[in-house]
Coordinates of C-alpha atoms in Angstrom, one line a residue:
Chain A
M32 CA 65.5 107.1 167.5
N33 CA 65.9 108.0 171.1
T34 CA 62.9 110.5 170.9
K35 CA 60.8 107.7 169.2
K36 CA 61.4 105.6 172.2
I37 CA 60.5 108.3 174.7
S38 CA 57.3 109.0 172.6
D39 CA 56.1 105.5 172.7
G40 CA 56.7 105.2 176.5
I41 CA 54.5 108.2 177.1
W42 CA 51.8 107.0 174.5
Y43 CA 51.5 103.6 176.4
L44 CA 51.9 105.0 180.0
L45 CA 49.2 107.7 179.1
L46 CA 46.7 105.2 177.7
A47 CA 47.3 103.0 180.7
G48 CA 46.9 105.7 183.1
A49 CA 43.7 107.1 181.5
L50 CA 42.2 103.6 181.3
V51 CA 42.9 103.0 185.2
L52 CA 41.4 106.4 186.4
P53 CA 37.7 105.6 186.3
F54 CA 38.4 102.6 188.6
I55 CA 40.0 104.7 191.3
P56 CA 37.2 105.8 193.6
G57 CA 36.4 109.5 193.1
G58 CA 38.5 109.4 190.0
I59 CA 36.2 111.0 187.5
E60 CA 32.7 109.7 188.4
N61 CA 30.2 112.5 188.2
T62 CA 32.8 115.1 188.9
F63 CA 33.4 118.3 186.8
H64 CA 36.8 117.4 186.1
G65 CA 35.7 114.2 184.8
H66 CA 33.5 116.1 182.3
V67 CA 36.7 118.3 181.5
L68 CA 38.8 115.2 180.9
T69 CA 36.1 113.8 178.5
M70 CA 36.2 117.0 176.7
V71 CA 40.0 117.1 176.5
F72 CA 40.1 113.7 174.8
L73 CA 37.4 114.5 172.4
Y74 CA 39.0 117.8 171.4
A75 CA 42.4 116.4 171.1
S76 CA 41.0 113.8 168.8
M77 CA 39.3 116.4 166.6
A78 CA 42.6 118.5 166.4
Q79 CA 44.5 115.5 165.6
A80 CA 42.0 114.5 162.9
W81 CA 42.5 118.0 161.6
N82 CA 46.3 117.9 161.9
I83 CA 46.3 115.0 159.3
I84 CA 45.3 117.2 156.3
S85 CA 46.4 120.5 157.7
G86 CA 49.4 119.9 160.0
Y87 CA 51.1 117.0 158.2
C88 CA 50.0 117.6 154.6
G89 CA 50.0 121.5 155.1
Q90 CA 46.5 122.1 153.6
T91 CA 45.0 124.5 156.1
S92 CA 41.3 123.8 156.3
F93 CA 38.6 125.9 158.1
G94 CA 35.9 123.6 156.9
H95 CA 36.2 120.8 159.5
A96 CA 33.1 122.0 161.3
V97 CA 31.1 120.6 158.2
F98 CA 32.6 117.2 158.7
F99 CA 32.2 117.2 162.3
G100 CA 28.6 118.2 161.9
I101 CA 27.8 115.6 159.3
G102 CA 29.2 112.9 161.8
A103 CA 27.0 114.4 164.7
Y104 CA 23.9 114.3 162.4
G105 CA 24.8 110.7 161.5
A106 CA 24.4 109.6 165.1
A107 CA 21.5 111.9 166.0
M108 CA 19.6 110.9 162.7
A109 CA 20.1 107.2 163.6
V110 CA 18.6 107.7 167.1
V111 CA 16.0 110.4 166.4
Q112 CA 14.5 109.8 163.2
F113 CA 15.2 106.1 162.6
N114 CA 14.8 104.8 166.2
S115 CA 18.1 102.9 165.7
L116 CA 21.4 102.9 167.5
P117 CA 24.1 105.5 167.4
W118 CA 26.5 102.7 166.5
Y119 CA 24.9 102.4 163.1
G120 CA 24.7 106.2 162.6
A121 CA 28.2 107.0 163.6
P122 CA 30.2 105.1 161.1
V123 CA 27.7 106.0 158.4
G124 CA 28.1 109.7 159.3
A125 CA 31.8 109.3 159.2
L126 CA 31.7 107.7 155.8
V127 CA 29.3 110.4 154.4
A128 CA 31.7 113.0 156.0
A129 CA 34.7 111.6 154.2
L130 CA 32.8 111.0 150.8
V131 CA 31.4 114.7 151.1
S132 CA 35.0 116.0 151.7
I133 CA 36.3 114.6 148.3
P134 CA 34.0 116.7 146.0
I135 CA 34.3 119.6 148.2
S136 CA 38.2 119.6 148.5
A137 CA 39.1 118.5 145.1
P138 CA 38.4 121.8 143.5
C139 CA 39.7 123.8 146.5
F140 CA 43.2 121.7 146.3
R141 CA 43.8 123.7 142.9
L142 CA 44.1 126.8 144.8
K143 CA 47.4 127.4 146.7
G144 CA 48.1 128.5 150.2
H145 CA 45.8 131.1 151.6
Y146 CA 43.1 130.7 148.9
F147 CA 42.6 127.1 149.8
A148 CA 42.0 128.2 153.4
I149 CA 39.4 130.8 152.3
A150 CA 37.6 128.5 150.0
T151 CA 37.2 126.2 153.0
F152 CA 35.6 129.1 155.1
A153 CA 32.9 129.6 152.4
I154 CA 32.0 125.9 152.9
V155 CA 31.0 126.1 156.5
E156 CA 28.6 128.8 155.8
I157 CA 27.0 127.1 152.9
F158 CA 26.4 123.9 154.9
N159 CA 25.2 125.9 158.0
R160 CA 22.5 127.5 155.9
L161 CA 21.7 124.2 154.1
F162 CA 21.1 122.4 157.4
M163 CA 19.1 125.3 158.8
I164 CA 16.6 125.0 156.1
W165 CA 16.6 121.3 155.7
D166 CA 13.5 120.0 157.6
W167 CA 14.3 116.3 157.3
V168 CA 17.4 116.9 159.6
G169 CA 15.2 119.1 162.1
G170 CA 16.2 122.5 160.2
A171 CA 16.9 125.3 162.8
I172 CA 15.5 123.5 165.7
G173 CA 17.8 120.5 165.3
L174 CA 17.2 117.3 166.6
D175 CA 16.5 116.4 170.3
Y176 CA 17.4 113.0 171.7
P177 CA 14.4 111.1 173.3
I178 CA 14.8 109.7 176.6
L179 CA 16.9 106.6 176.4
E180 CA 18.1 103.7 178.7
D181 CA 21.5 104.4 179.9
G182 CA 24.3 102.1 178.7
W183 CA 26.7 101.2 175.9
R184 CA 24.0 100.0 173.5
N185 CA 22.5 103.6 173.4
F186 CA 25.8 105.0 174.1
S187 CA 24.1 107.4 176.5
W188 CA 24.5 107.9 180.2
S189 CA 22.4 110.3 182.4
S190 CA 23.7 109.8 185.7
D191 CA 27.1 108.0 185.9
K192 CA 29.2 109.6 183.0
T193 CA 32.0 107.2 183.0
G194 CA 30.8 105.6 179.9
Y195 CA 31.2 108.9 178.1
Y196 CA 34.8 109.2 179.6
L197 CA 35.7 105.7 178.3
G198 CA 34.1 106.4 174.9
A199 CA 36.1 109.6 174.5
L200 CA 39.2 107.7 175.4
F201 CA 38.6 105.0 172.9
L202 CA 38.1 107.7 170.2
F203 CA 41.4 109.3 171.4
A204 CA 43.2 106.0 171.2
L205 CA 41.7 105.3 167.6
V206 CA 42.4 108.8 166.1
F207 CA 45.9 109.1 167.8
G208 CA 46.7 105.5 167.0
V209 CA 45.8 105.9 163.3
V210 CA 48.2 109.0 163.2
R211 CA 50.7 107.2 164.9
W212 CA 50.8 104.6 162.4
I213 CA 50.6 107.0 159.5
D214 CA 53.7 108.9 161.1
S215 CA 55.9 105.8 160.8
H216 CA 54.7 104.6 157.4
R217 CA 54.9 105.8 153.8
M218 CA 51.6 108.0 154.1
G219 CA 53.3 110.1 156.7
Y220 CA 56.4 110.8 154.6
Y221 CA 54.3 111.5 151.6
L222 CA 52.1 113.9 153.5
R223 CA 55.1 116.0 154.9
A224 CA 56.8 115.7 151.4
V225 CA 53.7 117.4 149.7
R226 CA 53.7 120.0 152.5
E227 CA 57.3 120.8 152.0
G228 CA 57.3 120.7 148.2
Q229 CA 54.7 119.3 145.9
E230 CA 56.7 119.5 142.7
T231 CA 59.7 117.8 144.5
A232 CA 57.5 115.1 146.0
E233 CA 56.0 114.3 142.5
S234 CA 59.5 114.1 141.1
L235 CA 59.9 111.3 143.6
G236 CA 57.0 109.5 142.4
V237 CA 54.4 110.8 144.9
N238 CA 50.8 111.3 143.5
S239 CA 50.2 114.6 145.3
S240 CA 46.5 114.9 144.4
L241 CA 45.7 111.4 145.4
V242 CA 47.8 112.0 148.8
K243 CA 45.8 115.2 149.4
L244 CA 42.5 113.8 148.8
S245 CA 43.1 110.5 150.8
A246 CA 44.3 112.6 153.7
M247 CA 41.3 114.7 153.6
A248 CA 38.9 111.9 153.4
L249 CA 40.5 110.2 156.4
S250 CA 40.7 113.4 158.3
A251 CA 37.1 114.2 157.5
G252 CA 35.9 110.7 158.6
L253 CA 37.7 110.9 161.9
A254 CA 36.4 114.5 162.4
G255 CA 33.0 112.8 161.7
L256 CA 33.4 110.2 164.3
C257 CA 34.2 113.1 166.9
G258 CA 31.1 114.7 165.7
A259 CA 29.0 111.5 166.6
F260 CA 30.3 111.4 169.9
F261 CA 29.7 115.2 170.6
A262 CA 25.9 114.6 169.6
Q263 CA 25.6 111.7 172.0
Y264 CA 27.3 113.5 174.8
N265 CA 25.1 116.7 174.3
Y266 CA 21.9 114.7 173.7
R267 CA 21.0 117.1 170.8
V268 CA 22.3 118.6 167.7
D269 CA 21.6 121.8 165.8
P270 CA 23.4 123.7 162.9
P271 CA 25.1 126.4 164.9
M272 CA 26.1 123.8 167.6
V273 CA 28.3 122.0 165.2
M274 CA 28.5 123.6 161.7
S275 CA 29.9 126.9 162.7
L276 CA 33.1 128.8 162.1
D277 CA 33.5 128.8 166.1
M278 CA 33.8 125.1 165.8
S279 CA 36.1 125.2 162.8
M280 CA 38.4 127.5 164.8
K281 CA 38.6 125.1 167.6
F282 CA 40.2 122.4 165.4
V283 CA 42.7 125.0 164.2
L284 CA 43.5 126.8 167.4
I285 CA 44.1 123.6 169.6
T286 CA 46.5 122.3 167.1
I287 CA 48.4 125.4 166.3
L288 CA 48.8 126.1 170.0
G289 CA 49.9 122.6 170.6
G290 CA 52.2 122.3 167.5
L291 CA 51.2 122.0 163.9
G292 CA 52.2 118.7 162.2
T293 CA 53.4 117.0 165.2
F294 CA 51.9 113.9 167.0
W295 CA 51.6 115.3 170.6
G296 CA 50.7 118.9 169.6
P297 CA 47.0 118.2 169.4
L298 CA 46.7 116.7 172.9
L299 CA 48.9 119.4 174.3
G300 CA 46.8 122.1 172.8
A301 CA 43.5 120.6 174.0
A302 CA 45.0 119.9 177.6
V303 CA 45.7 123.6 177.8
L304 CA 42.7 125.3 176.0
I305 CA 39.8 122.9 176.9
P306 CA 40.1 123.0 180.8
L307 CA 40.4 126.7 180.4
Q308 CA 37.4 126.8 178.1
E309 CA 35.2 124.7 180.6
Y310 CA 36.4 126.5 183.7
T311 CA 36.0 129.8 182.1
R312 CA 32.4 128.8 181.1
A313 CA 31.7 127.5 184.7
Y314 CA 32.9 130.6 186.3
L315 CA 33.1 133.5 184.0
A316 CA 29.6 132.5 182.4
H317 CA 27.9 135.7 183.8
L318 CA 30.2 137.7 181.4
G319 CA 28.3 136.4 178.5
S320 CA 29.0 133.8 175.8
G321 CA 32.2 133.8 173.8
V322 CA 34.5 134.6 176.8
D323 CA 36.4 131.3 176.2
L324 CA 37.0 132.3 172.6
I325 CA 38.3 135.6 173.7
I326 CA 40.7 133.9 175.9
F327 CA 41.5 131.3 173.1
G328 CA 42.5 134.3 170.9
L329 CA 44.7 136.0 173.3
I330 CA 46.6 132.7 174.1
I331 CA 47.0 132.1 170.4
I332 CA 48.3 135.6 169.8
Y333 CA 50.7 135.4 172.5
T334 CA 52.0 132.0 171.4
M335 CA 52.3 133.0 167.7
I336 CA 54.6 136.0 168.8
R337 CA 56.6 134.0 171.4
Q338 CA 56.7 130.6 170.0
P339 CA 55.3 130.1 166.5
T340 CA 55.8 126.2 166.5
G341 CA 53.6 126.0 169.7
I342 CA 54.0 123.9 172.8
M343 CA 55.9 121.1 171.0
G344 CA 58.2 123.9 169.9
L345 CA 58.5 125.1 173.5
I346 CA 59.5 121.6 174.6
R347 CA 61.8 120.9 171.7
G348 CA 63.8 124.3 172.8
L349 CA 64.3 122.8 176.2
A350 CA 66.4 120.0 174.5
P351 CA 69.7 121.6 173.6
R352 CA 70.3 118.9 170.9
G353 CA 67.2 119.6 168.8
R354 CA 68.5 123.4 168.8
D355 CA 71.8 122.5 167.2
A356 CA 70.2 120.4 164.4
S357 CA 68.0 123.3 163.3
N358 CA 70.6 126.1 163.5
D359 CA 73.6 125.5 161.3
G360 CA 73.6 128.5 159.2
G361 CA 71.1 127.6 156.4
D362 CA 67.8 129.1 155.5
R363 CA 64.7 128.6 157.0
Chain B
M107 CA 69.7 100.2 122.9
A108 CA 68.3 103.6 123.5
I109 CA 66.5 103.9 127.0
L110 CA 65.4 107.5 126.2
T111 CA 64.4 108.9 122.9
V112 CA 63.7 112.5 122.1
R113 CA 62.0 113.1 119.0
N114 CA 61.3 116.6 117.2
L115 CA 60.7 118.1 120.7
T116 CA 59.5 121.6 120.7
K117 CA 58.5 123.7 123.8
S118 CA 57.6 127.3 123.6
F119 CA 56.5 129.8 126.1
G120 CA 54.3 132.3 124.2
A121 CA 56.7 133.7 121.4
L122 CA 59.8 132.3 123.0
V123 CA 60.9 128.9 121.7
A124 CA 62.8 127.3 124.4
N125 CA 63.3 124.1 122.7
N126 CA 63.3 123.8 118.9
D127 CA 62.7 120.5 117.1
I128 CA 65.2 118.6 119.2
S129 CA 66.0 114.8 118.6
F130 CA 68.5 112.8 120.3
D131 CA 68.8 109.3 122.0
V132 CA 70.3 108.2 125.3
E133 CA 71.8 104.7 125.2
S134 CA 71.3 102.4 128.2
G135 CA 74.0 102.3 130.6
T136 CA 75.9 105.3 129.2
I137 CA 76.5 108.9 130.5
V138 CA 75.2 111.6 128.2
G139 CA 76.0 115.2 128.7
L140 CA 73.7 118.1 127.8
I141 CA 75.8 121.2 127.4
G142 CA 75.4 124.6 125.8
P143 CA 75.4 128.2 126.9
N144 CA 72.8 129.9 129.3
G145 CA 69.3 130.1 127.9
A146 CA 70.1 127.3 125.4
G147 CA 67.1 125.3 126.8
K148 CA 68.7 122.6 128.8
T149 CA 66.6 122.7 131.7
T150 CA 63.5 123.1 129.8
L151 CA 64.3 120.0 128.0
F152 CA 64.9 118.3 131.3
N153 CA 61.6 119.6 132.6
C154 CA 59.8 118.1 129.4
V155 CA 61.4 114.7 129.9
A156 CA 60.5 114.7 133.5
G157 CA 57.0 115.6 133.0
L158 CA 57.2 119.0 134.9
Y159 CA 56.2 120.9 131.4
R160 CA 54.0 119.6 128.7
P161 CA 56.0 119.8 125.3
T162 CA 54.3 122.0 122.7
S163 CA 55.0 119.1 120.1
G164 CA 57.3 116.1 119.7
R165 CA 57.6 112.9 121.3
I166 CA 59.5 111.2 124.3
T167 CA 59.8 107.7 124.8
F168 CA 61.3 105.8 127.8
E169 CA 61.9 102.1 127.3
D170 CA 59.9 102.3 124.2
R171 CA 57.0 103.6 125.9
D172 CA 55.5 107.2 125.2
I173 CA 55.9 109.4 128.3
T174 CA 55.3 112.8 126.5
N175 CA 52.2 113.8 128.3
L176 CA 52.4 111.7 131.6
P177 CA 52.5 113.3 134.9
S178 CA 55.9 113.7 136.6
W179 CA 55.0 111.3 139.5
R180 CA 54.2 108.6 136.9
I181 CA 57.4 109.0 135.0
A182 CA 59.3 109.0 138.2
R183 CA 57.6 105.6 139.0
M184 CA 58.5 104.2 135.4
G185 CA 62.2 104.8 136.7
V186 CA 63.3 108.2 135.6
A187 CA 64.5 110.4 138.6
R188 CA 65.6 113.9 138.3
T189 CA 67.6 116.4 140.4
F190 CA 66.7 120.1 140.4
Q191 CA 69.3 122.8 139.5
V192 CA 68.0 125.1 142.1
V193 CA 68.1 122.7 144.9
R194 CA 64.6 121.8 146.5
P195 CA 65.2 120.0 149.8
L196 CA 62.1 119.2 151.9
K197 CA 63.3 121.8 154.4
E198 CA 61.6 120.9 157.6
M199 CA 62.3 117.2 157.2
T200 CA 65.6 115.8 158.1
V201 CA 68.1 114.5 155.6
L202 CA 67.3 110.9 156.2
E203 CA 63.6 111.6 156.0
N204 CA 64.1 113.3 152.6
I205 CA 65.8 110.2 151.1
L206 CA 63.0 108.0 152.7
V207 CA 60.4 109.8 150.6
G208 CA 62.5 108.6 147.5
A209 CA 63.0 105.2 148.8
Y210 CA 59.2 104.7 149.6
M211 CA 58.5 104.8 145.9
R212 CA 59.8 101.2 145.6
T213 CA 58.6 99.6 148.9
G214 CA 55.9 100.4 151.5
N215 CA 57.9 98.4 154.1
P216 CA 59.4 100.9 156.5
A217 CA 62.2 98.5 157.2
E218 CA 63.1 98.1 153.7
A219 CA 62.7 101.8 152.8
M220 CA 65.1 102.6 155.6
A221 CA 67.7 100.1 154.4
S222 CA 67.5 101.4 150.9
A223 CA 67.6 105.0 152.2
K224 CA 70.7 104.4 154.3
R225 CA 72.5 102.8 151.4
C226 CA 71.8 105.7 149.2
M227 CA 72.9 108.2 152.0
E228 CA 76.2 106.4 152.5
M229 CA 76.8 106.4 148.8
S230 CA 76.4 110.1 148.9
S231 CA 78.5 110.7 151.9
L232 CA 75.7 112.1 153.8
S233 CA 75.4 109.7 156.8
H234 CA 77.2 112.1 159.1
Y235 CA 74.3 114.7 158.6
M236 CA 71.2 112.2 158.6
D237 CA 69.4 113.9 161.6
R238 CA 69.9 117.3 160.3
R239 CA 67.0 119.4 158.9
A240 CA 67.6 119.6 155.2
G241 CA 66.8 123.1 155.0
G242 CA 69.8 123.9 157.0
L243 CA 72.6 122.1 155.1
T244 CA 75.3 123.8 153.1
I245 CA 74.9 124.0 149.4
G246 CA 77.4 121.1 148.8
N247 CA 75.3 118.9 151.0
K248 CA 72.0 120.1 149.5
K249 CA 73.3 119.1 146.0
R250 CA 74.3 115.8 147.4
L251 CA 71.0 115.3 148.9
E252 CA 69.2 116.0 145.6
V253 CA 71.2 113.2 144.2
A254 CA 70.7 110.8 147.2
R255 CA 67.0 111.4 147.1
A256 CA 66.7 110.6 143.4
L257 CA 69.0 107.4 143.7
A258 CA 66.7 106.1 146.4
T259 CA 63.7 105.9 144.1
G260 CA 65.9 103.1 142.4
P261 CA 65.9 104.6 138.8
K262 CA 67.1 103.4 135.5
L263 CA 67.7 106.8 134.1
I264 CA 68.6 109.7 136.3
L265 CA 68.6 113.3 135.1
L266 CA 71.1 115.5 136.9
D267 CA 70.7 119.2 136.5
E268 CA 73.9 120.9 137.1
A269 CA 75.0 118.7 140.2
A270 CA 78.3 119.9 140.5
A271 CA 77.6 123.8 140.0
G272 CA 78.6 125.7 143.0
L273 CA 80.6 123.0 144.5
T274 CA 84.2 123.2 145.5
T275 CA 86.9 121.4 143.7
T276 CA 87.1 118.5 146.0
E277 CA 83.4 118.4 146.1
T278 CA 83.1 118.2 142.4
R279 CA 85.5 115.3 142.3
E280 CA 83.4 113.5 144.9
M281 CA 80.2 114.2 142.7
V282 CA 82.1 112.7 139.8
E283 CA 82.9 109.7 141.6
L284 CA 79.4 109.2 142.6
I285 CA 78.1 109.6 139.2
L286 CA 80.7 106.9 137.9
R287 CA 79.5 104.8 140.8
M288 CA 75.9 105.1 139.7
K289 CA 77.0 104.2 136.1
S290 CA 78.7 101.2 137.5
E291 CA 75.6 100.0 139.2
G292 CA 73.8 100.2 135.7
V293 CA 71.9 103.6 136.1
T294 CA 72.0 105.5 132.8
I295 CA 72.8 109.2 133.2
L296 CA 71.7 112.2 131.6
M297 CA 73.5 115.4 132.9
V298 CA 73.3 119.1 132.2
E299 CA 76.7 120.6 133.3
H300 CA 78.6 123.7 132.7
I301 CA 81.9 122.3 134.5
M302 CA 83.7 120.7 131.7
E303 CA 86.3 119.1 134.2
A304 CA 83.3 117.3 135.6
I305 CA 81.7 116.1 132.4
M306 CA 84.4 115.7 129.8
P307 CA 86.3 112.7 131.3
I308 CA 83.1 110.6 132.1
A309 CA 80.7 111.4 129.1
D310 CA 80.1 108.9 126.5
K311 CA 78.3 111.4 124.4
L312 CA 77.7 115.0 124.4
V313 CA 74.5 116.8 123.0
V314 CA 75.3 120.5 122.6
L315 CA 72.1 123.0 122.6
N316 CA 72.4 126.5 121.6
G317 CA 69.5 129.0 121.4
G318 CA 67.0 126.1 121.8
E319 CA 68.4 124.2 119.0
K320 CA 70.7 121.0 118.8
I321 CA 73.9 121.9 117.1
I322 CA 75.7 118.7 117.5
E323 CA 75.5 115.1 119.1
D324 CA 78.7 113.2 119.1
V325 CA 81.4 111.8 121.5
P326 CA 83.4 114.6 123.4
G327 CA 86.4 114.3 121.3
V328 CA 84.5 115.3 118.1
V329 CA 82.5 117.9 119.9
V330 CA 85.4 120.0 121.2
E331 CA 86.7 120.1 117.6
D332 CA 83.5 121.3 116.2
P333 CA 83.9 124.8 115.0
E334 CA 80.3 125.8 115.7
V335 CA 80.4 124.5 119.3
I336 CA 83.7 126.4 119.8
R337 CA 82.1 129.5 118.5
A338 CA 78.9 129.2 120.6
Y339 CA 80.1 128.0 123.8
F340 CA 83.6 127.2 124.5
G341 CA 85.4 130.2 123.0
E342 CA 88.5 129.8 121.1
K343 CA 91.1 129.9 123.8
Y344 CA 89.4 127.4 126.1
S345 CA 88.7 125.0 123.1
R346 CA 92.6 124.8 122.2
R347 CA 93.3 124.0 125.9
L348 CA 90.6 121.2 125.9
R349 CA 92.1 119.7 122.7
K350 CA 95.5 119.7 124.2
G351 CA 94.1 117.3 126.7
A352 CA 94.6 119.5 129.8
K353 CA 92.2 117.5 131.8
E354 CA 93.7 117.8 135.2
G355 CA 93.9 121.6 135.1
N356 CA 91.5 122.5 137.9
D357 CA 92.8 126.3 138.0
D358 CA 90.4 127.6 135.5
G359 CA 87.6 125.2 135.5
R360 CA 84.6 127.2 135.1
D361 CA 83.4 128.4 131.6
A362 CA 83.6 131.9 130.7

């Protein structure tokens, strides 16, 4: 009960602090760390979306780049092909991502454990190739945004990037808000019950297939929204940018580093890895692309050896009470 | 009135016939014991009733509705809860969270689910451990958790698969008290049990299985006199003692 109150406190303080920041002179306006913070909120949201199906529900997906990509194309298609607004494209993209995730994952859910993960790997490659040769969505060249008027209407800003920061913050509040709600309601208990033992969960009235599919659809839809933001922010989209294993790995690694199946894990993971990624890109760019991924990998290996439960495990380890509760002679 | 009926149930795994043409009834509000030597097919029968296995042939009805081929979650929602012989705690969740999963079957409201989970937790004497990780409990507490979780689903019929196995004498007595309390609240109980001290005094009826077949279905007093049951399960010596009514004898409780 106590930890719940602390968690609530941190949540509201964080939102309030992040909302006030742009109004402080020199806070984030056109600064590099403004960009980094925007990315932290975006990637934290992506990781949290992934956390729903893979952390809470235990179905490790390496396919989330597909749903992210569909969302990105949703926004970009609305703007580039239909001369419309991203506000229409983003929800449509998210919805399509959610719908696409259902037929994809339904057969994969019959596979247990590692086989499920492997099957999702293949899906990224399939979609990557498909979008590469699909002319309507720009093929390998992708979609480039035209020059648009700055502002919320077009969700695009060329000089003052505060709008993007606030957009990322809203996305963050939405995705994390959804997971907070799930966490304290039936859905959260059912997700974790399916992860801990599917047959046991079913003996308690849990329709595990439905739980997994709805968790996947929600997770994919939210990942799609994140993708739409990503397209708006980069002003373009092409298949390798969004539908790649690199991108899928980011969903996975950020969450694992922060703490799988925990509410704060995705934010903590993003808060460590994203600044690292952005600063290494800025300062180590001459070493070639992918340096950030090499560093990602090293950190993950180190964490897995030292603290497999991620940063959240590290924090819990600091509290002596949590230790007692988990070590009273039983199995693991 | 029979709340559960099993008719001509056969379950085979390849050439092995685990249950052969078994029929019996469980009357509403009673405690029915399912006994028999190891390998008699008791757990298989449970798994068929609970929907974990599909019977090869035969029919199972619950409250006059056919549940033979329904998935287990659907049977659970109709009001049939079960515990597992080999305990299956949701390891990384706490004791209270485990019970909450059961409680959420009847309500989506967190406050209501919490109230009902806490009631079941108290009934099973687990309140002291509520924030413990379920995977770290002792076997006795894990057994209690199995029952508490099943109870939280608000069942009409509960299937207890060796709920007292591996418990100390005191723990066994507490388990028996818990079972009687469930009965007094109107829950019908079908239980597999090897510990005769736990089942003989409380069962309204015993169904005895041997080698996948039902050999008798009657009140405990008749069952202990039955020569076939004595030969198949109790053994001469133990049966004589049971007949003498040595019910408080805890010194040699386990069957041979």
